[in-house]
């Protein structure tokens, strides 16, 4: 029986019940064709965070296996039941199982989605016109007295640091969330003004994107069995909401941008240590 409601968060899905493993993929087609075929099949069940197709180990027979990560446990369960022992794009049937990791997922802290994946997930469930973002303030905080740390007096670098606060609005649900992002970089003082200007622009974009991600992290999507979506926003009790009468002032946490590297490679860092419950 399908879940009556499923809660989806804007974080990297790591739970076992959101990941399916596919094997017995024959080497009759190219890896690219297999990827496109599997994406076409499984994306029809729900939004996908990740799909990977890899060759079998050298000790195994020729062929491929695949890993599919859903945001929704209900969608993963439905996809597993519907495609197990089905041929799909090849003549022989595939084996499809929910994966079981060796390490308990509750021991691993949740990871933020990239800015692009937040947008993709929001577009899937809320629609392209179902959400908007608005920059409340974007400020150079390099010279602030309490930016968290200062450079070594003997350093030849200059600290550039920007803070941003954005407002995320979901108009169809009457929900508004705020997010704060900080980006920083130490720049060689010998760099020319044009290069410093380019770096400042990059830091402003990073701070804005990080603030949008922080706002999305407060959103909970409640997907009902009939396909309808409800939305809740988690509010931090210590959060200070912006005052329209106070301009240019934001409260930020001291976060090094090095902790938030560009998310293009975030999938590559995910652990692949899982086992499977195989049929006897």
Coordinates of C-alpha atoms in Angstrom, one line a residue:
X1 CA 0.0 0.0 0.0
X2 CA 1.3 3.4 -0.9
X3 CA 2.0 6.0 1.8
X4 CA -0.9 8.4 2.2
X5 CA 1.5 11.3 2.6
X6 CA 5.2 11.7 2.1
X7 CA 7.4 14.5 3.5
X8 CA 10.1 15.8 1.2
X9 CA 12.9 18.0 2.4
X10 CA 15.4 20.2 0.4
X11 CA 18.3 18.1 1.5
X12 CA 20.4 15.3 -0.1
X13 CA 18.4 12.1 0.2
X14 CA 20.4 9.4 2.0
X15 CA 17.7 7.1 3.4
X16 CA 17.6 3.5 2.3
X17 CA 14.0 3.6 1.3
X18 CA 14.7 6.4 -1.2
X19 CA 17.4 4.5 -3.1
X20 CA 17.0 1.6 -5.5
X21 CA 19.6 -0.6 -7.0
X22 CA 19.3 -2.1 -10.5
X23 CA 21.4 -5.0 -11.9
X24 CA 21.4 -7.6 -14.6
X25 CA 21.7 -4.9 -17.2
X26 CA 23.1 -6.5 -20.3
X27 CA 26.0 -5.0 -22.3
X28 CA 23.8 -4.9 -25.5
X29 CA 23.6 -1.1 -25.4
X30 CA 26.0 1.8 -24.6
X31 CA 26.2 3.2 -21.2
X32 CA 24.8 6.5 -22.4
X33 CA 21.7 4.8 -23.9
X34 CA 21.1 2.8 -20.7
X35 CA 21.3 6.1 -18.7
X36 CA 18.8 7.8 -20.9
X37 CA 16.5 4.8 -20.9
X38 CA 16.5 4.4 -17.1
X39 CA 16.1 8.2 -16.6
X40 CA 13.0 8.1 -18.9
X41 CA 11.5 5.2 -16.9
X42 CA 12.2 6.2 -13.4
X43 CA 11.7 10.0 -13.7
X44 CA 8.1 9.1 -14.6
X45 CA 7.6 7.9 -11.0
X46 CA 8.8 11.1 -9.3
X47 CA 11.7 13.6 -9.0
X48 CA 15.1 12.1 -9.1
X49 CA 18.1 13.4 -7.2
X50 CA 20.7 11.1 -8.8
X51 CA 21.0 8.3 -11.4
X52 CA 24.3 6.5 -12.0
X53 CA 25.1 3.7 -14.4
X54 CA 28.4 1.9 -13.9
X55 CA 30.1 -1.2 -15.5
X56 CA 30.2 -4.3 -13.5
X57 CA 33.3 -5.2 -11.6
X58 CA 36.0 -7.1 -13.5
X59 CA 35.2 -10.3 -11.5
X60 CA 31.6 -10.2 -12.6
X61 CA 30.0 -10.9 -15.9
X62 CA 30.0 -8.2 -18.5
X63 CA 27.2 -5.7 -18.1
X64 CA 26.1 -2.7 -15.9
X65 CA 24.4 -1.8 -12.7
X66 CA 22.6 1.4 -11.7
X67 CA 21.8 3.4 -8.7
X68 CA 18.7 5.7 -8.5
X69 CA 18.0 8.1 -5.7
X70 CA 14.5 9.6 -5.3
X71 CA 13.5 12.5 -3.0
X72 CA 10.4 10.5 -2.0
X73 CA 10.3 7.2 -0.3
X74 CA 6.8 6.5 -1.7
X75 CA 8.0 7.1 -5.3
X76 CA 11.0 4.8 -4.8
X77 CA 8.9 2.0 -3.4
X78 CA 6.4 2.3 -6.2
X79 CA 9.2 2.4 -8.8
X80 CA 10.8 -0.7 -7.3
X81 CA 7.6 -2.8 -7.3
X82 CA 6.6 -1.7 -10.8
X83 CA 10.0 -2.4 -12.5
X84 CA 11.4 -5.4 -10.7
X85 CA 11.6 -8.4 -13.1
X86 CA 10.6 -6.2 -16.0
X87 CA 12.6 -6.0 -19.2
X88 CA 12.1 -2.2 -19.7
X89 CA 14.5 -1.5 -22.5
X90 CA 16.2 -4.9 -23.0
X91 CA 15.1 -8.4 -23.7
X92 CA 16.1 -9.9 -20.3
X93 CA 14.3 -8.9 -17.1
X94 CA 16.1 -6.6 -14.6
X95 CA 16.4 -7.1 -10.9
X96 CA 15.4 -4.0 -8.8
X97 CA 15.7 -3.7 -5.1
X98 CA 15.7 -1.1 -2.4
X99 CA 19.3 -0.7 -1.1
X100 CA 20.5 -1.2 2.5
X101 CA 23.5 0.8 3.6
X102 CA 26.0 -0.7 6.0
X103 CA 26.2 2.5 8.1
X104 CA 23.0 3.8 9.7
X105 CA 22.0 7.0 7.9
X106 CA 21.0 8.7 11.2
X107 CA 24.8 8.9 12.0
X108 CA 25.4 11.1 9.0
X109 CA 24.4 14.8 9.1
X110 CA 22.1 16.0 6.4
X111 CA 23.7 17.7 3.4
X112 CA 22.4 20.8 1.6
X113 CA 21.2 20.5 -2.0
X114 CA 22.9 22.7 -4.6
X115 CA 21.2 25.9 -5.7
X116 CA 20.4 24.2 -9.1
X117 CA 18.9 21.1 -7.5
X118 CA 16.7 23.2 -5.1
X119 CA 15.3 25.0 -8.2
X120 CA 14.7 21.7 -10.0
X121 CA 12.9 20.2 -7.0
X122 CA 10.8 23.3 -6.4
X123 CA 9.9 23.4 -10.1
X124 CA 8.8 19.7 -10.1
X125 CA 6.4 20.0 -7.1
X126 CA 5.5 23.7 -7.1
X127 CA 5.7 24.6 -10.8
X128 CA 7.9 27.2 -12.4
X129 CA 5.5 30.0 -11.3
X130 CA 5.0 28.5 -7.8
X131 CA 7.8 30.2 -6.0
X132 CA 9.8 33.4 -6.1
X133 CA 12.9 34.8 -4.4
X134 CA 13.6 38.4 -3.5
X135 CA 16.9 39.8 -2.2
X136 CA 16.3 41.7 1.1
X137 CA 19.9 42.9 1.4
X138 CA 23.3 42.1 -0.1
X139 CA 26.1 43.7 1.7
X140 CA 29.9 43.8 1.8
X141 CA 30.8 42.8 5.4
X142 CA 34.6 42.6 4.9
X143 CA 35.2 45.5 7.2
X144 CA 32.7 44.7 9.8
X145 CA 34.1 44.3 13.3
X146 CA 32.4 41.0 14.0
X147 CA 32.8 39.0 10.8
X148 CA 34.2 36.1 12.7
X149 CA 37.9 36.2 12.1
X150 CA 40.7 38.4 10.8
X151 CA 43.8 37.8 8.7
X152 CA 47.2 37.3 10.2
X153 CA 48.9 40.7 10.4
X154 CA 51.7 39.4 8.3
X155 CA 49.4 38.1 5.6
X156 CA 49.6 39.7 2.1
X157 CA 46.0 38.9 1.4
X158 CA 42.8 40.9 1.6
X159 CA 39.6 39.4 3.0
X160 CA 36.5 39.9 0.9
X161 CA 33.3 38.8 2.5
X162 CA 29.6 39.3 1.5
X163 CA 26.4 38.5 3.3
X164 CA 23.0 38.2 1.8
X165 CA 19.4 37.7 3.1
X166 CA 16.7 36.6 0.7
X167 CA 13.0 36.0 1.0
X168 CA 11.5 32.9 -0.5
X169 CA 7.7 33.1 -1.3
X170 CA 5.4 30.3 -2.2
X171 CA 2.3 32.4 -3.2
X172 CA -0.1 29.6 -3.9
X173 CA 0.4 28.3 -0.3
X174 CA 0.8 31.6 1.5
X175 CA 4.2 30.6 2.8
X176 CA 7.3 32.9 3.2
X177 CA 10.8 31.8 4.4
X178 CA 14.0 33.7 4.8
X179 CA 17.6 32.5 4.3
X180 CA 21.0 33.9 5.0
X181 CA 24.2 33.2 3.0
X182 CA 27.8 34.2 3.4
X183 CA 30.7 33.9 0.9
X184 CA 34.3 34.9 1.4
X185 CA 37.7 34.7 -0.2
X186 CA 41.2 35.9 0.6
X187 CA 42.5 37.9 -2.4
X188 CA 46.1 38.7 -3.1
X189 CA 46.5 42.5 -2.6
X190 CA 48.6 42.7 -5.8
X191 CA 45.7 41.7 -8.0
X192 CA 44.4 44.5 -10.2
X193 CA 41.1 46.4 -9.7
X194 CA 39.4 44.6 -12.6
X195 CA 40.2 41.1 -11.2
X196 CA 39.0 42.2 -7.7
X197 CA 35.8 43.5 -9.2
X198 CA 35.2 40.1 -10.9
X199 CA 35.9 38.3 -7.5
X200 CA 33.4 40.6 -5.7
X201 CA 30.8 39.8 -8.3
X202 CA 31.4 36.1 -7.9
X203 CA 31.1 36.3 -4.1
X204 CA 27.9 38.2 -4.3
X205 CA 26.4 35.5 -6.5
X206 CA 27.7 32.8 -4.1
X207 CA 26.2 34.6 -1.1
X208 CA 22.9 35.0 -2.9
X209 CA 22.7 31.3 -4.0
X210 CA 23.7 30.2 -0.5
X211 CA 20.9 32.3 1.0
X212 CA 18.3 30.8 -1.4
X213 CA 19.5 27.3 -0.4
X214 CA 19.2 28.2 3.3
X215 CA 15.6 29.4 2.7
X216 CA 14.6 26.3 0.8
X217 CA 16.0 24.1 3.6
X218 CA 13.2 25.5 5.9
X219 CA 10.5 24.2 3.5
X220 CA 8.8 20.9 3.9
X221 CA 6.8 19.5 1.0
X222 CA 3.9 17.2 2.1
X223 CA 3.0 15.2 -1.0
X224 CA -0.4 13.5 -0.5
X225 CA -1.5 10.3 -2.1
X226 CA -3.8 12.1 -4.6
X227 CA -0.8 14.1 -5.9
X228 CA -1.6 17.3 -4.2
X229 CA 1.2 19.2 -2.4
X230 CA 0.9 21.0 1.0
X231 CA 3.8 23.2 2.2
X232 CA 5.1 24.0 5.7
X233 CA 7.9 26.3 6.7
X234 CA 10.1 25.6 9.7
X235 CA 10.9 28.8 11.6
X236 CA 14.0 29.0 13.8
X237 CA 13.0 30.4 17.2
X238 CA 16.2 32.5 17.3
X239 CA 15.7 33.8 13.8
X240 CA 15.6 37.6 13.5
X241 CA 13.2 38.6 10.7
X242 CA 14.0 41.7 8.7
X243 CA 12.6 45.1 9.8
X244 CA 11.5 47.2 6.9
X245 CA 12.6 50.3 8.9
X246 CA 16.2 49.0 9.2
X247 CA 18.1 49.0 5.9
X248 CA 21.4 47.3 5.2
X249 CA 21.6 45.4 8.5
X250 CA 21.6 41.6 8.5
X251 CA 22.5 39.0 11.0
X252 CA 24.8 36.3 9.6
X253 CA 26.6 33.2 10.9
X254 CA 30.3 33.1 10.3
X255 CA 30.5 30.4 7.6
X256 CA 33.6 29.9 5.5
X257 CA 32.7 29.4 1.8
X258 CA 35.3 26.6 1.7
X259 CA 32.6 24.5 3.5
X260 CA 30.3 25.1 0.6
X261 CA 32.3 24.2 -2.5
X262 CA 30.5 24.5 -5.8
X263 CA 27.9 21.7 -5.7
X264 CA 28.6 20.4 -9.2
X265 CA 30.6 17.6 -7.8
X266 CA 28.5 16.9 -4.7
X267 CA 27.1 13.6 -6.1
X268 CA 30.6 12.3 -6.5
X269 CA 31.2 12.5 -2.8
X270 CA 28.3 10.4 -1.8
X271 CA 29.1 7.1 -0.1
X272 CA 28.4 4.0 -2.1
X273 CA 28.8 1.6 0.7
X274 CA 25.5 -0.3 0.6
X275 CA 24.4 -3.9 0.6
X276 CA 21.3 -5.6 -0.8
X277 CA 18.6 -7.9 0.5
X278 CA 18.8 -10.5 -2.2
X279 CA 16.2 -13.1 -2.8
X280 CA 17.1 -16.7 -1.8

